[in-house]
Short mmCIF file of C-alpha atoms and ligand atoms in Angstrom, two decimals:
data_model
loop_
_atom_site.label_atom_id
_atom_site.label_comp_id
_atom_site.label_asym_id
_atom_site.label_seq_id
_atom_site.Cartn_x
_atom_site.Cartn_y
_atom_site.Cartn_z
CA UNK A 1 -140.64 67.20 -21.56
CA UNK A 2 -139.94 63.59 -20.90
CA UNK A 3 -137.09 61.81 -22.13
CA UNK A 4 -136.71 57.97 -22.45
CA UNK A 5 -133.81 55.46 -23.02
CA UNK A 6 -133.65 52.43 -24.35
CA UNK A 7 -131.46 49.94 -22.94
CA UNK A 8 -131.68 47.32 -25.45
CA UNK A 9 -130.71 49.32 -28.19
CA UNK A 10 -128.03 51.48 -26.55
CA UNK A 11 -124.21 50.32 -27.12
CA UNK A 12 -122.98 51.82 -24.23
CA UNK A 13 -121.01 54.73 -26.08
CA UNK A 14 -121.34 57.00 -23.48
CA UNK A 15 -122.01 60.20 -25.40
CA UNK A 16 -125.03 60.59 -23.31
CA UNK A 17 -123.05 60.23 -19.86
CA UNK A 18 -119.97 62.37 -20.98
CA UNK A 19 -122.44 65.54 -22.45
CA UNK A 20 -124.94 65.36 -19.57
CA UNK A 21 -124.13 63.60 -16.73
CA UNK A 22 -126.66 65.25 -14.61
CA UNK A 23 -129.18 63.44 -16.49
CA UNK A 24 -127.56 60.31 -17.74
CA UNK A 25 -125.39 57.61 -16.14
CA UNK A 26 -124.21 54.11 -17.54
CA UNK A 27 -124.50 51.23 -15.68
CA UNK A 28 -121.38 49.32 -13.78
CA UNK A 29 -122.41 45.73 -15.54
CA UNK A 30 -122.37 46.79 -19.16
CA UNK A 31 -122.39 50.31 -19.47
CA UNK A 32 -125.68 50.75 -20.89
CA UNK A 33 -127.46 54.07 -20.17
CA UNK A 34 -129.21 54.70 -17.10
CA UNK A 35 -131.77 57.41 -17.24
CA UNK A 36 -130.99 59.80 -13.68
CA UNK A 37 -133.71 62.11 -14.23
CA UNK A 38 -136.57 61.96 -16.94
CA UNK A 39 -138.27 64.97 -16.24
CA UNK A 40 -135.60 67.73 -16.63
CA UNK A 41 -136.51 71.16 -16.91
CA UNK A 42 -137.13 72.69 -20.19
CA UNK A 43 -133.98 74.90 -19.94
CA UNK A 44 -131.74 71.72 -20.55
CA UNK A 45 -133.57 71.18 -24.08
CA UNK A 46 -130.33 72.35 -26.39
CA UNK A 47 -128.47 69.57 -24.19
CA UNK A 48 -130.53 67.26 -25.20
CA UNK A 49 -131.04 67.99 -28.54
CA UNK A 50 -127.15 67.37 -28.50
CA UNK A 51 -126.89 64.03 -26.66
CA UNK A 52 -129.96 62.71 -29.11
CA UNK A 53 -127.31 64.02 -31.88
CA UNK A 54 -124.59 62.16 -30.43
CA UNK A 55 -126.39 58.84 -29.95
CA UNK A 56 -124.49 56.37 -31.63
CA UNK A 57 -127.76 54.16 -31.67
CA UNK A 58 -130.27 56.27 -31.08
CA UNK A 59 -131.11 55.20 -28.26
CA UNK A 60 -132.59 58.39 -26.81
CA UNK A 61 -135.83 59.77 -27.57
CA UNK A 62 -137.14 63.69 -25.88
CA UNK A 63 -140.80 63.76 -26.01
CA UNK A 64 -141.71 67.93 -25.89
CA UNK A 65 -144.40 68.00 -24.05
CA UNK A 66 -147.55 69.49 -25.85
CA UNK A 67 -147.62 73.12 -27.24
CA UNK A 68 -144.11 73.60 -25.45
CA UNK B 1 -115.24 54.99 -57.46
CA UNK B 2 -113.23 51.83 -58.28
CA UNK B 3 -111.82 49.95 -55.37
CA UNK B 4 -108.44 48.80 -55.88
CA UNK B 5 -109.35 45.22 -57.06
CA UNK B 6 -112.10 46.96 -59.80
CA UNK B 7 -114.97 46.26 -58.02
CA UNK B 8 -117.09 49.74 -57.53
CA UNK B 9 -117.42 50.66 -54.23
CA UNK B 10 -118.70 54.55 -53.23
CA UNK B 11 -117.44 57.10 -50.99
CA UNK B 12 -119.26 59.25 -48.66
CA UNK B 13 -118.02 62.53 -47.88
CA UNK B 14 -121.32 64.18 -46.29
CA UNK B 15 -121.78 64.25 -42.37
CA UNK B 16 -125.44 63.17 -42.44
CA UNK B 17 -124.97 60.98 -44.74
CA UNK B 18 -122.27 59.03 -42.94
CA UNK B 19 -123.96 58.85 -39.74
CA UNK B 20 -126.67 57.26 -41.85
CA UNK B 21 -124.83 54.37 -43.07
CA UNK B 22 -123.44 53.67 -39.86
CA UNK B 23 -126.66 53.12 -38.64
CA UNK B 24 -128.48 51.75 -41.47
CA UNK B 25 -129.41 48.05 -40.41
CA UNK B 26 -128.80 46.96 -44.59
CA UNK B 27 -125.07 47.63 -43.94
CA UNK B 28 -123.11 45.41 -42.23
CA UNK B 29 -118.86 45.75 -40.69
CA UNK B 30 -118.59 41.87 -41.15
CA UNK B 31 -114.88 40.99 -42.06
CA UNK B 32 -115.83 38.73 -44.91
CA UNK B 33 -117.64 42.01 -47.50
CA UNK B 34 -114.75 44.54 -46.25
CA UNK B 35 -112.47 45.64 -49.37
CA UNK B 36 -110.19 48.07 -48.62
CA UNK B 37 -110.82 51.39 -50.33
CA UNK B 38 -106.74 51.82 -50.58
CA UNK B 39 -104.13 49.44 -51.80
CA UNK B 40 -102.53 46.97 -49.75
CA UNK B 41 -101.41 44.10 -49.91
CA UNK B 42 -103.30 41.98 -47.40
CA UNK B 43 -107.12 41.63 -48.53
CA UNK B 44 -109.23 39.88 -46.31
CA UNK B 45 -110.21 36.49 -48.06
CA UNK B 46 -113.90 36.48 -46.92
CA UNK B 47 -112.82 34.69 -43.70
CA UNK B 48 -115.13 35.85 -40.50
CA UNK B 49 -113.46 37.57 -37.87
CA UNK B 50 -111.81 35.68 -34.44
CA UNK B 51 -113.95 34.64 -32.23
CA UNK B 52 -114.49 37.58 -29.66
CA UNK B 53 -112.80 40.03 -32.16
CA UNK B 54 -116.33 41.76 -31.86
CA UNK B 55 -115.61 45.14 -34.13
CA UNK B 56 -116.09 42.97 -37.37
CA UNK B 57 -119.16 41.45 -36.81
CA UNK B 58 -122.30 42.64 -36.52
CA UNK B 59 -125.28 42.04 -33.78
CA UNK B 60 -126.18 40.24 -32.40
CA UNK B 61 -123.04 38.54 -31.98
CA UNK B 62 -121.62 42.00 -32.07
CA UNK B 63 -123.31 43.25 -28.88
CA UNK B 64 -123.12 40.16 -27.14
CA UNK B 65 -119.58 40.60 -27.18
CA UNK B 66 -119.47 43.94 -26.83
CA UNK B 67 -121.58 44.14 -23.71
CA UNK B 68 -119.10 41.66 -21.67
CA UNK B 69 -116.43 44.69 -22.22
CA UNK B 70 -118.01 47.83 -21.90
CA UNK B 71 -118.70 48.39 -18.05
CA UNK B 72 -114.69 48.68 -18.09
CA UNK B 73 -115.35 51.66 -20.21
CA UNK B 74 -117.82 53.53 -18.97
CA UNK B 75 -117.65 57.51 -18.67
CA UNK B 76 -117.14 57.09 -14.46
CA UNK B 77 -115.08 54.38 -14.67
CA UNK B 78 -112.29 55.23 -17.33
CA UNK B 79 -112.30 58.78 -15.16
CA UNK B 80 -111.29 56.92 -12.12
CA UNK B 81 -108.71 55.48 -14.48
CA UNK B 82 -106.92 58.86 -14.25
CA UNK B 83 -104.79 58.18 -11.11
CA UNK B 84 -102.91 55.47 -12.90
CA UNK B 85 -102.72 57.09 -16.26
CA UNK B 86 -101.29 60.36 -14.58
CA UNK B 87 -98.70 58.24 -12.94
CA UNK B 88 -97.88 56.34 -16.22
CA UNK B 89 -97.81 59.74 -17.97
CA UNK B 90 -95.44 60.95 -14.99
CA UNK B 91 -92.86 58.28 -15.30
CA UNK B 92 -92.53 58.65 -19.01
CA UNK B 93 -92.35 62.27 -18.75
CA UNK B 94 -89.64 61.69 -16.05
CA UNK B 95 -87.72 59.85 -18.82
CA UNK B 96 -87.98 62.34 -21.19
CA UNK B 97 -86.67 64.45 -18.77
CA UNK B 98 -83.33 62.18 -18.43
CA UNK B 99 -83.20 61.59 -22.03
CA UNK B 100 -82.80 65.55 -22.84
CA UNK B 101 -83.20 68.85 -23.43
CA UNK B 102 -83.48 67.13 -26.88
CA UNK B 103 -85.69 63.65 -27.63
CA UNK B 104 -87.81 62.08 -29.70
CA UNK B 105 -91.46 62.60 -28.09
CA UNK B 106 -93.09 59.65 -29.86
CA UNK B 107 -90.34 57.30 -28.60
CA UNK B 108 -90.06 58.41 -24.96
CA UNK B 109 -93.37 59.69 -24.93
CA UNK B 110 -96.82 59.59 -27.13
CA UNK B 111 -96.34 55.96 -28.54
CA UNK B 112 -95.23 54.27 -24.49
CA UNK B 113 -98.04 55.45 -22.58
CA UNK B 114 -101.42 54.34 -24.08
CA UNK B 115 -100.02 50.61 -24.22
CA UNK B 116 -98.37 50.85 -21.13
CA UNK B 117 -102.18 51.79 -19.78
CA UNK B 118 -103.93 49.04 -22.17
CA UNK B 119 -100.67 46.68 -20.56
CA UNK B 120 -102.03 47.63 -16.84
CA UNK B 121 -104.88 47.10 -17.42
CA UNK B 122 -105.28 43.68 -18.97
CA UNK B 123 -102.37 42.31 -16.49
CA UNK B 124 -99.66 42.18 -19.59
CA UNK B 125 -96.24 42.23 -18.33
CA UNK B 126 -94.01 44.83 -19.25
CA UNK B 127 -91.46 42.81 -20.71
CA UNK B 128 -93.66 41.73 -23.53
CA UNK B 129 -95.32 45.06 -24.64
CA UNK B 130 -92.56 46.42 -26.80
CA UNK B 131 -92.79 43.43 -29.16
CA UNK B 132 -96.72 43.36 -28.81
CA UNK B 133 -96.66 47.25 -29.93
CA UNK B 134 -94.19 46.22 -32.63
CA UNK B 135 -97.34 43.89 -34.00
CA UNK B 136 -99.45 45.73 -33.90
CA UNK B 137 -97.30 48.12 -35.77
CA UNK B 138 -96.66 46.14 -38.08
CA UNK B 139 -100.39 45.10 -38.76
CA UNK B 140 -101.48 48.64 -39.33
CA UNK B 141 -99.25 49.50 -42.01
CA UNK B 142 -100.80 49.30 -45.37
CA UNK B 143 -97.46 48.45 -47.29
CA UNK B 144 -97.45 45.44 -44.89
CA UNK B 145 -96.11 42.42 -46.96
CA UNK B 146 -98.13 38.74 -46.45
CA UNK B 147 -94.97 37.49 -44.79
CA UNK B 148 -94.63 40.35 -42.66
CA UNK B 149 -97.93 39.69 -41.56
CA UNK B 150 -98.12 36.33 -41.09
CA UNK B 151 -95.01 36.72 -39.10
CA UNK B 152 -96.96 39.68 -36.67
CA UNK B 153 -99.96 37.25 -36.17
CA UNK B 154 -98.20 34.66 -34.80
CA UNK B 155 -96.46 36.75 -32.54
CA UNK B 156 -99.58 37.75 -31.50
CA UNK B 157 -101.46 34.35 -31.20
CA UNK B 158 -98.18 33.18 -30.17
CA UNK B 159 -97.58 35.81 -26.71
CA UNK B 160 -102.03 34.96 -26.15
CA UNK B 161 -102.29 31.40 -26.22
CA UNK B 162 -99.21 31.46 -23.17
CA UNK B 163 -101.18 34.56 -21.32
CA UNK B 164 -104.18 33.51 -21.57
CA UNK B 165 -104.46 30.13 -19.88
CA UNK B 166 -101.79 31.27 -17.85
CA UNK B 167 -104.25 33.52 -16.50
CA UNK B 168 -107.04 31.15 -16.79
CA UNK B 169 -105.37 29.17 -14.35
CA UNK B 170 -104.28 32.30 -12.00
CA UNK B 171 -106.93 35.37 -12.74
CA UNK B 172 -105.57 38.90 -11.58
CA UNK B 173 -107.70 41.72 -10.42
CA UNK B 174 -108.04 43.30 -13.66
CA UNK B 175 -110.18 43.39 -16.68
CA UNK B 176 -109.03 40.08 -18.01
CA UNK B 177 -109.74 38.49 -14.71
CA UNK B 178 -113.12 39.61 -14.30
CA UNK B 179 -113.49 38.17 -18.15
CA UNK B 180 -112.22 34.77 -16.46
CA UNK B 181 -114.00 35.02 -14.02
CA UNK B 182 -117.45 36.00 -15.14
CA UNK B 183 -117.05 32.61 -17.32
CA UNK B 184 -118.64 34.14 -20.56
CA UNK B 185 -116.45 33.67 -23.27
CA UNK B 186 -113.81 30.24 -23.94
CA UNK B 187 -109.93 30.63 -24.50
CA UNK B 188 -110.37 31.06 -28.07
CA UNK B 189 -112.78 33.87 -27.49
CA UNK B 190 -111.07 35.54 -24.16
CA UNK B 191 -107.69 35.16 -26.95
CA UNK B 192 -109.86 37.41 -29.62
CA UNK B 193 -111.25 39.79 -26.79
CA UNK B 194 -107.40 40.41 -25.60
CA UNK B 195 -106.00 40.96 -29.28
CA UNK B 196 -109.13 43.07 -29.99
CA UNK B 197 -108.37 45.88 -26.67
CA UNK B 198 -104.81 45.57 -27.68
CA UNK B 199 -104.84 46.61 -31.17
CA UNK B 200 -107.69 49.34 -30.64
CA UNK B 201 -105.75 50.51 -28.00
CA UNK B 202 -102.31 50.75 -28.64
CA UNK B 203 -101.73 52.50 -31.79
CA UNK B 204 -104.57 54.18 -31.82
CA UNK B 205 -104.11 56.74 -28.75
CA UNK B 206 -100.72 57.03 -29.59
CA UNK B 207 -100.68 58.53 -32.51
CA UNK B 208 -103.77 60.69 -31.79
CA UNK B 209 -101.64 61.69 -28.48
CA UNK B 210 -98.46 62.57 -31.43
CA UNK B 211 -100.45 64.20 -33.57
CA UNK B 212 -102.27 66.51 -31.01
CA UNK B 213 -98.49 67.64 -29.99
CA UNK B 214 -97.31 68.47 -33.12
CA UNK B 215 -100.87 70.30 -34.10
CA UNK B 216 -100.90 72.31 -31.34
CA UNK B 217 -96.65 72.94 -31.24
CA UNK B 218 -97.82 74.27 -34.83
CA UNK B 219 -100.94 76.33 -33.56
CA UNK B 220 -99.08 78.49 -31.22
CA UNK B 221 -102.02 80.84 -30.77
CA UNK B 222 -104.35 77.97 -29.65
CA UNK B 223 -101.84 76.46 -27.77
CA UNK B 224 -101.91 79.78 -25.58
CA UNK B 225 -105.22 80.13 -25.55
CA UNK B 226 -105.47 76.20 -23.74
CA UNK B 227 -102.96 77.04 -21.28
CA UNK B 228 -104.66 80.05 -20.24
CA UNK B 229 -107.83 78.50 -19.76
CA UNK B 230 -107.03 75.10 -18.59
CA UNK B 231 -111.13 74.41 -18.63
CA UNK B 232 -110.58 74.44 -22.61
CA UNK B 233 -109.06 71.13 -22.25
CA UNK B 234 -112.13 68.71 -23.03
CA UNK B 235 -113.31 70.86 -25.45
CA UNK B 236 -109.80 71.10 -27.44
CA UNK B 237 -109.30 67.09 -26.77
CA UNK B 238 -112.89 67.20 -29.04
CA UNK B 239 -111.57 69.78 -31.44
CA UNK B 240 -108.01 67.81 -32.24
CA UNK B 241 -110.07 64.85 -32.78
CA UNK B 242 -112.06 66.47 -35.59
CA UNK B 243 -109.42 68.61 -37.00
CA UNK B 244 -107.21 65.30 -37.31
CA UNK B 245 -109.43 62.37 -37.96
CA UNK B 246 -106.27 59.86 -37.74
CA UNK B 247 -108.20 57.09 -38.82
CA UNK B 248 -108.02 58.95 -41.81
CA UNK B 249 -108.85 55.49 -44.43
CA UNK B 250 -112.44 55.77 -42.68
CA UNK B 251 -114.48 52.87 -41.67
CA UNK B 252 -116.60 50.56 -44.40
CA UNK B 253 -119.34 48.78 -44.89
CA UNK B 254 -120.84 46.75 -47.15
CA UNK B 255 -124.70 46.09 -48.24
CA UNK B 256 -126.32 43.01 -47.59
CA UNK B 257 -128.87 43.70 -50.17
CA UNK B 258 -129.80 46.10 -52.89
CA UNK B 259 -130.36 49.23 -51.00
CA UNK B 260 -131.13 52.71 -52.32
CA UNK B 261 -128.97 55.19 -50.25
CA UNK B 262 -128.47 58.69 -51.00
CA UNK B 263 -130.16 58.74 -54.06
CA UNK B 264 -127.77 56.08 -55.07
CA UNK B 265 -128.67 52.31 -56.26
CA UNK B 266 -126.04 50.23 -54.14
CA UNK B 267 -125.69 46.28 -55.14
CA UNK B 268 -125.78 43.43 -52.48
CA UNK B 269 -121.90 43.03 -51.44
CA UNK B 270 -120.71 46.76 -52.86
CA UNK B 271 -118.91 48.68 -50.34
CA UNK B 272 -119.07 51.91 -49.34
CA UNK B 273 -116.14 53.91 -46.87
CA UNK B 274 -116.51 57.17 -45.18
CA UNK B 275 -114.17 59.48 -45.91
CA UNK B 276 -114.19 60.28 -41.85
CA UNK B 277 -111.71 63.18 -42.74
CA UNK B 278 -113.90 64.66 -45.07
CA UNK B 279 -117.00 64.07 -42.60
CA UNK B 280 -115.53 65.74 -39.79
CA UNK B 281 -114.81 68.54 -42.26
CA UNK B 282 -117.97 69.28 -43.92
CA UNK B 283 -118.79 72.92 -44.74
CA UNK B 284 -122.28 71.97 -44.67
CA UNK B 285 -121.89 70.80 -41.15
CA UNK B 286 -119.19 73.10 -39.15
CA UNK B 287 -118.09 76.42 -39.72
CA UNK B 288 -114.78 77.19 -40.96
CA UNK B 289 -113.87 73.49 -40.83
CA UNK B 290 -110.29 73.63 -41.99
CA UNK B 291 -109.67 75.96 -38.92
CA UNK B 292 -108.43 74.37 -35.55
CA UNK B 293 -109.96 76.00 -32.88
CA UNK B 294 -110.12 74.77 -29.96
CA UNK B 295 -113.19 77.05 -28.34
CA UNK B 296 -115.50 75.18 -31.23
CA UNK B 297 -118.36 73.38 -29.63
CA UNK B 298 -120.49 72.40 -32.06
CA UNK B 299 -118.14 69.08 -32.32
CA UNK B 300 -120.43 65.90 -32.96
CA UNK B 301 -117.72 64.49 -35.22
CA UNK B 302 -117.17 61.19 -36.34
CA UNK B 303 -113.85 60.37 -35.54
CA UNK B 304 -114.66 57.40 -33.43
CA UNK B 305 -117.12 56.33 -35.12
CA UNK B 306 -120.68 56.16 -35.08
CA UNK B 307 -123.61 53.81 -34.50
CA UNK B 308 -122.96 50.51 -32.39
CA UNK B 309 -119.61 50.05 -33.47
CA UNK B 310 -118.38 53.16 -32.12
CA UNK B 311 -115.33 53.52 -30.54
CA UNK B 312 -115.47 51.33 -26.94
CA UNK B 313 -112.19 52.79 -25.42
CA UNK B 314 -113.28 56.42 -26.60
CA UNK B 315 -113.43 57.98 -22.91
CA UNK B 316 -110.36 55.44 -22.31
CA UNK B 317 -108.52 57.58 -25.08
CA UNK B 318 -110.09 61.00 -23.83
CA UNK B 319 -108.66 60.61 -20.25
CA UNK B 320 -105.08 59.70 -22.09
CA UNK B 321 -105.05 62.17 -24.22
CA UNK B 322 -106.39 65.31 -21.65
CA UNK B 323 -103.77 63.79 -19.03
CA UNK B 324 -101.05 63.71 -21.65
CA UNK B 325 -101.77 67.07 -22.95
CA UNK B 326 -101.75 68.59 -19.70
CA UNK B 327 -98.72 67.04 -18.04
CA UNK B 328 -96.65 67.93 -21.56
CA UNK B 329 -97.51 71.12 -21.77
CA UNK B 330 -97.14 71.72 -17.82
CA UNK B 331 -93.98 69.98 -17.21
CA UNK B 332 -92.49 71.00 -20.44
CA UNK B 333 -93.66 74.83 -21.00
CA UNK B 334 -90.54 75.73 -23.70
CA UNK B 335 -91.42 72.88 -25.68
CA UNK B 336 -90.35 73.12 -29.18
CA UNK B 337 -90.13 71.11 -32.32
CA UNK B 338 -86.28 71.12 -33.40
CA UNK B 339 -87.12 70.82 -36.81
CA UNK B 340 -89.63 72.70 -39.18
CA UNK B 341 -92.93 71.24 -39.13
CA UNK B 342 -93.12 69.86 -42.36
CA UNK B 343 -90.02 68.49 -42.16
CA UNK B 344 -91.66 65.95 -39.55
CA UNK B 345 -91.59 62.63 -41.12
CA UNK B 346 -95.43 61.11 -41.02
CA UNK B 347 -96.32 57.71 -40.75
CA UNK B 348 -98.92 58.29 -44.34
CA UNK B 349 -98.77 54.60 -45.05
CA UNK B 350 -100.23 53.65 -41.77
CA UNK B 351 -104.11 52.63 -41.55
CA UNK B 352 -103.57 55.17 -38.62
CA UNK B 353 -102.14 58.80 -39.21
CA UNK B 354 -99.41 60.51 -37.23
CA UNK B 355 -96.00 61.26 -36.97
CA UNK B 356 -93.23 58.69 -37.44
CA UNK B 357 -90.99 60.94 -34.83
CA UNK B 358 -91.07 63.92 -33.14
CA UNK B 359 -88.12 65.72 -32.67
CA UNK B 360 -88.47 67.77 -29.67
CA UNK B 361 -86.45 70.41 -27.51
CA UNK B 362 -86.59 72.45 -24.20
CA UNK B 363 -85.26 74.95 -22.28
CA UNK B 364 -83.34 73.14 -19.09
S1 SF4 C 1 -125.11 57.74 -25.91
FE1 SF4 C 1 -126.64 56.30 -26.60
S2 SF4 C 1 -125.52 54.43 -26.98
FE2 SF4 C 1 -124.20 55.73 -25.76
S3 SF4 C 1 -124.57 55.10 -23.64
FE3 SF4 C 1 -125.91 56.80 -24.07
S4 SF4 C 1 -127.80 55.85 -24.77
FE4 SF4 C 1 -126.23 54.31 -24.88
#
């Protein structure tokens, strides 16, 4: 599983930082996201599911990985 | 639905569907297409917003905005906000103290401490936030007169064109001065910015920190249950924010062209309002909705928003309102409303719900 975030399009809500922030930080300039770990183990998928619900801007995108 | 100057406008009441609009790119938040889904008697007159009074624009102007702001308001750094919040929350709890057994808790309390954070952190001096919150007061109430108004805007423009280059000339260590500093935005625009954090700020919080009070002095069990398990806080910060909704008028948008949405033909220039209390209370989307419980996690709900206008001082109003709920309840653990609940008078005409006053008592 791989997950990507998109800088340009994120409005620096925070949802991501505040539901995972293991995975997710936001930068000191202008809050947008900063990915801490793209990679995470499958267990975390239901957290994820949740921050790509809570996305203002849909910023985030998980990519399962095949047949997972 | 009929707006109240006839045009049609539509109302959404569906959870997906809401989160649609507020991410559908033929929508826009621009001031000049807003109608008001309610009466009042100030109607925008198609004029564009401020300059740097970002939340009625859209991007890119928007984001440009926006993104000069929002490193102030990041998860990490409203959290290390908490230090100074907990000792604003402190003092006015120490006044409450002196004022009773016996106050009102929006007076001494609910409505003094998000501005008096907002105040800090902006560099506003004390002496002028009383009259600021009085503005802004005055601004959100929907039986607001034009003169009335008029009168709170130039207060407003009035106490930021003396700030302002005041601190243009002298920049503090604060969020303004870093503004200054980083050389971004003009007076006019660094004017807009300032008006724009004080109104979302002030009012806002407040009554959200008022209303969670009352809701849980009136939901005994599940105020029990949260000071039990003080790890319930977050979650039943979340949960108070759904159940209430206090921007209960919603937020509204209006197409820039013809647009089919929801199975629905929508002109260019209709409008179209979330019902956010009705969102954050859709059957389809939570179980028992009309139930307060504080243990929920599913939350997701709209009450600040959604898409890239969503709330910028949400974790700003989080940290408040966990803080403020905590210190109450700790400080205070007899707490009691002095008269019956719905005997509370509410502030209904306001664009943002809560109580007018909260009539509170305690055990010495
Ligand atoms: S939740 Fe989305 S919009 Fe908010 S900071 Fe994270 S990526 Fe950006």
């Amino acid at each position: 599983m791989r997950i990507t975030a998109d800088r340009e399009v994120c409005c620096s809500a925070g949802q991501c930082a505040l539901i995972a922030p293991d995975l997710f930080d936001q930068s000191d300039e202008d809050g947008s996201v900063v990915l801490l770990e793209a990679q995470p183990d499958a267990g975390r998928l239901d957290t994820l599911r949740e921050v790509v619900s809570r996305c203002p801007t849909g910023a985030i995108r998980i990519e399962e990985d095949p047949g997972a | 639905m009929s707006y109240p100057d006839g045009s049609p406008g539509w109302l959404i009441t569906r959870h997906a569907e809401a989160k649609e609009l507020l991410t559908h790119k033929s929508f826009s938040a621009r001031q000049e297409g807003i109608i008001s889904p309610v009466p009042t008697e100030l109607q925008y007159d198609g004029r564009p917003a401020d300059p740097g009074a970002f939340a009625k624009t859209d991007d890119p102007i928007h984001s440009q905005y926006r993104k000069l702001v929002t490193g102030f308001f990041t998860v990490r750094r409203t959290r290390q906000l908490a230090p100074m919040i907990e000792r604003i929350v402190h003092e006015q709890l120490d006044d409450l103290e002196k004022a009773g057994p016996g106050a009102d808790l929006v007076e001494v309390f609910t409505e003094s401490v998000p501005s008096r954070v907002m105040c800090e952190m902006i560099g506003v001096p004390e002496s002028e936030r009383k009259t600021l919150q009085r503005h802004v007061e005055t601004l959100g109430r929907l039986s607001c007169t034009v003169p009335e108004a008029l009168a709170a805007v130039s207060g407003m423009s009035g106490f930021l064109s003396r700030f302002v280059p005041a601190r243009m000339d002298d920049p503090r260590d604060d969020l303004l001065g870093d503004l200054i500093r980083g050389g971004q935005l003009n007076e006019q625009e660094l004017m807009g910015m300032a008006a724009t954090l004080i109104t979302g700020a002030f009012d806002t919080t407040g009554n959200m920190l008022a209303m969670g009070v009352f809701t849980l002095l009136e939901h005994p069990d599940q105020l029990a249950k949260l000071r039990e398990d003080p790890e319930l806080m977050a979650g039943a910060v979340e949960e108070l924010l759904r159940f209430l909704t206090i921007s209960h008028l919603g937020a509204s948008r209006w197409a820039l062209e013809d647009v089919e949405f929801a199975g629905q033909a929508i002109k260019k220039g209709e409008v179209v309002t979330v019902a956010l209390p009705a969102v954050n209370r859709d059957p389809e989307r939570y179980n028992n909705p009309d139930q307060l419980d504080i243990g929920r996690t599913d939350h997701g709900h709209l009450a600040l928003g959604h898409g890239v206008h969503q709330c910028l001082g949400q974790h700003l109003a989080r940290t408040i309102l966990r803080v403020g709920y905590e210190a109450l309840f700790d400080r205070f653990p007899t707490l009691r409303l002095t008269v019956p609940g719905d005997e509370i008078p509410m502030r209904d005409d306001f664009v943002h719900y809560g109580p007018r006053s909260l009539p509170v008592t305690w055990d010495d």
